[in-house]
Amino acid sequence: MDTKPLVELDGVSKRYGAVAAVDGLDLTIDAGEFVAIMGPSGCGKTTTIKMLAGLETPSAGEIRLAGRRVNDLPVWERDTPLVWQSLALFPFLTVLENVEFGLRMRGVDRTGRRRRALSWLDRLGLAEFAGRNVADLSGGQRQRVALARSLVTEPPVLLLDEPLSALDAHLSVRMQAELKRLQREIGITFVYITHSHSEAFTMADRVVIMNKGRVEQIGAPKDIFLRPASRFVARFLGGNNLFAGRVARMERDGAVVTTADGSFRVARAAAAGVRVGDAVDLNVRSDRISLTQQTGWSGNEVHCRLVSEEFVGALVNLHLETAAGTEIVAQLQQRDLEMLDLSPGTGFVASWHPEDGHLIVPEAPQPLALAAE
Amino acid sequence: MIANRFVRRALLAYLGLVLLFAFAPIAAGFVFSVNSDRFPSLPLGSFTLDWYRAVFEDALVVESFRNSLLVGLAAAPLATLIGFAAAYADYRFRFFGQRAVLVLGLLPPTIPVVILGVAMLAFLARLGLAGTLTAVIVCHVVVCAPFAMAVARLRFAQIDPDLEIAAQNLGASDWRAFAAVIVPMAWPALMAAMFLSLAVSFDEYMIAWFVGGLNETVPVRVLGFLQGQVSPRIHAIGAVSFLVSILLVALAQMLTSRMTRH
C-alpha cells in the first residue's frame, strides 16, 4: 500500500459566526484507507466531509489532496465525489445516464463513457437496469447507482455521507459487507461519515470519533472499542462502566485506584503512564462484569442493587446501582441469568478481573487552537 | 348509505349548477356567434359563419389580433425568463432581504390595474413610449412575470437542492450544473409559465388600453366594438379569444400537473 498521505487536514476550522462547527481538526488519511468519521449530531463530521468536497470553505487551516492545497478550489475542479445521504440521483435521467454524468461533465466521448458506465453498472450488479428510470429501483439498487455514479470517474477518494441511513437494518448490514469488499477490490480511499457504531466498526480501517468539532480519538476500531481515550468516547460507544477516582498507589503488578465505590486494582498494562495522585476514570466494559450473590469471588468487587433488566436477544443488560449512586451495566448471557434472582432491588456483587479495567486519563488542558495562526 | 348517496347526488347537482352558471354566458356567446339573427334572441335563426367572416374582414380586428400576438410573443418569453430567474435566486441562494425581494416580485398582481395602468402611462410618457406597442410589451412583462415566478416556484419546491450541488460535485461548473440539472427539471414549468404568461397577456385589457394608444390589442378592440354597436361579431371575437385563452391555460395546466411525475 502506498502510504503517502492522500488527504491532509491541517488545523482545519469552520466557524459560523461565533459557533465553531469544526475546531482545529488535524487528520491524515493514507491512500487506500477506509476511514470512518463518527460522532453525535452536530459533532462536525458532516461539515468536515463538506469541506473535503469543497461544498464549504474552511475558516482556518489547510486541506490538501495528494499534497496540493485545495481550500479555494471550486467543487467541480476537485475529484472528490460524494455519495449523498439523500443519494441525489437525477430523476430525469436513466440509470445509465446518471452513471455517465460525471464522465459527460469531464468531456469523455459518448462511446467511452457508455463503456465505462456499463462496466461499473455490471460490477455493481445493475447491468439489467441500465435503461430504467431511477424511480423504478429499490432502495438498495438506488444506493448502488449512487455508488456507481461516484466511482465511474475512478477518483482517488470517495466521500460517503451516511449513505446507508435510509436503508432498513437488514439491507444496511448487507451493504456494509458489500461496501467493504468493493473498497478492498478497487483500493480507493473511502471517507465515511456515520453516526452508527456498527457501520464504522464493521467497515473502517480507522475510526475518527468527533465531538463538538474536535477529534476525541483516532484509531483502529478494536483499539477504540477496547481502550476509549476519553469519557466522551466511552459513553458514546456505550456498554462502558466508568468509575471516577484517583491513582492511590502503584504496585508491582499494576495500580490501585480509589473511587467512591471503593478501591480497585488494574493490571500493569492499563496503568502504564499514570502516576500516583493522577485523577483517572476506571473503565470496565459491561460484558466483563460478573454478577454473584456472595463476595469473595474476585479482587475487584462492588455491592450494588438491581434497578432494571433490558432484554437484547441472546444477551441481557442488567442495570444496577451502587451504594454511592454509580450506575453499572452488566451484560450477561441469557443462560447465566437462570441462577440469579432478578427481582428489582436484589443485592448483587459486581466483580471483574484487574486485566479488564482500563484507565482513562482526563485530557490535559487544550493548547489554544488558534495559536498557530 | 342512502343518506350518503343523496348527499353525493346533491353535491353533483350543485357542481353542475356552478359550472352552468360559469359557462352558460360563454356557451351563449358561442351559440349566437353562429346564429344568423341580428340580435341575440330565441328562437334561434339559421346556422351561419357570416359573423366570423365579417370579423376577419375587418382590418381593425385583424390588426388587433396581430398586435396581441406580437405583444404576447414578445412579453411572454421575457416575463418567463425574469420570473424564472427570480424564483431560482430565491430557491438557490440565501441573502439579506430575501423575503422582501420575494414579496416585491409577487406584488404587481395585487395592485389595482387602474392604478398600475395610470402609473405606467405616466412613466412611459416621460420616456416617450406612450401609445406604442413597445409600451404594451413592457407593461405586460411586468404583469406576467409574477405569474411565471409563481409557476417556477411551484416546481422549485419539488427539486431537491442537493441535485445541483451533486452535479457540481461530479465535475460540472455552476453554469453547466444549472444547464444539466435545473433546466431539464424545470422545463415543463418553464413552458407552463410561458403559456400562462401568453394567456395573461392575451386577456389583459386595462393596461393595454391605457398605454397602447391606437395600437389596439384584441380585448381593447372588443371594448371598442361594444361602445359603438352591439353586433353578433362580438360573439365571434369572444369565441375566438376564449378558445385561444383556454387553450393556453389548459396547456399550462397540463404541463404543471405533469411536473409532479418526477
XYZ file of C-alpha atoms in Angstrom, chain A residues 53 55 75-76 80-82 84 86 88-92 101-102 104-106 133 149-150, chain B residues 160 162-174 176-177 180-182 184-185 262:
44
model
C -15.759 18.017 -1.151
C -19.061 22.497 -0.526
C -16.220 21.987 -6.139
C -16.146 20.961 -9.785
C -13.848 14.181 -4.573
C -17.230 12.702 -5.418
C -19.696 12.449 -2.577
C -25.179 11.826 -0.606
C -30.298 11.661 0.064
C -29.313 12.975 -5.007
C -29.772 10.847 -8.121
C -31.014 12.769 -11.151
C -34.666 11.755 -11.537
C -34.915 12.861 -15.179
C -22.956 12.085 -15.746
C -19.507 12.611 -14.220
C -20.018 13.633 -19.555
C -19.074 16.670 -17.442
C -15.420 15.755 -17.874
C -35.719 5.257 -14.528
C -22.144 7.352 -10.367
C -19.459 8.499 -7.933
C -34.022 18.569 -4.125
C -28.732 18.711 -3.353
C -29.157 17.800 -7.034
C -27.445 20.852 -8.461
C -24.602 20.619 -5.951
C -24.335 16.909 -6.696
C -23.809 17.819 -10.352
C -21.054 20.264 -9.360
C -19.538 17.565 -7.182
C -19.407 15.352 -10.284
C -17.399 17.949 -12.186
C -19.997 20.342 -13.605
C -19.171 24.036 -13.278
C -22.007 26.148 -11.888
C -23.147 23.543 -16.589
C -24.809 22.188 -13.475
C -27.666 19.964 -16.947
C -29.917 19.741 -13.897
C -32.093 22.788 -13.324
C -34.289 19.865 -17.703
C -36.028 19.558 -14.356
C -40.736 13.346 -11.362
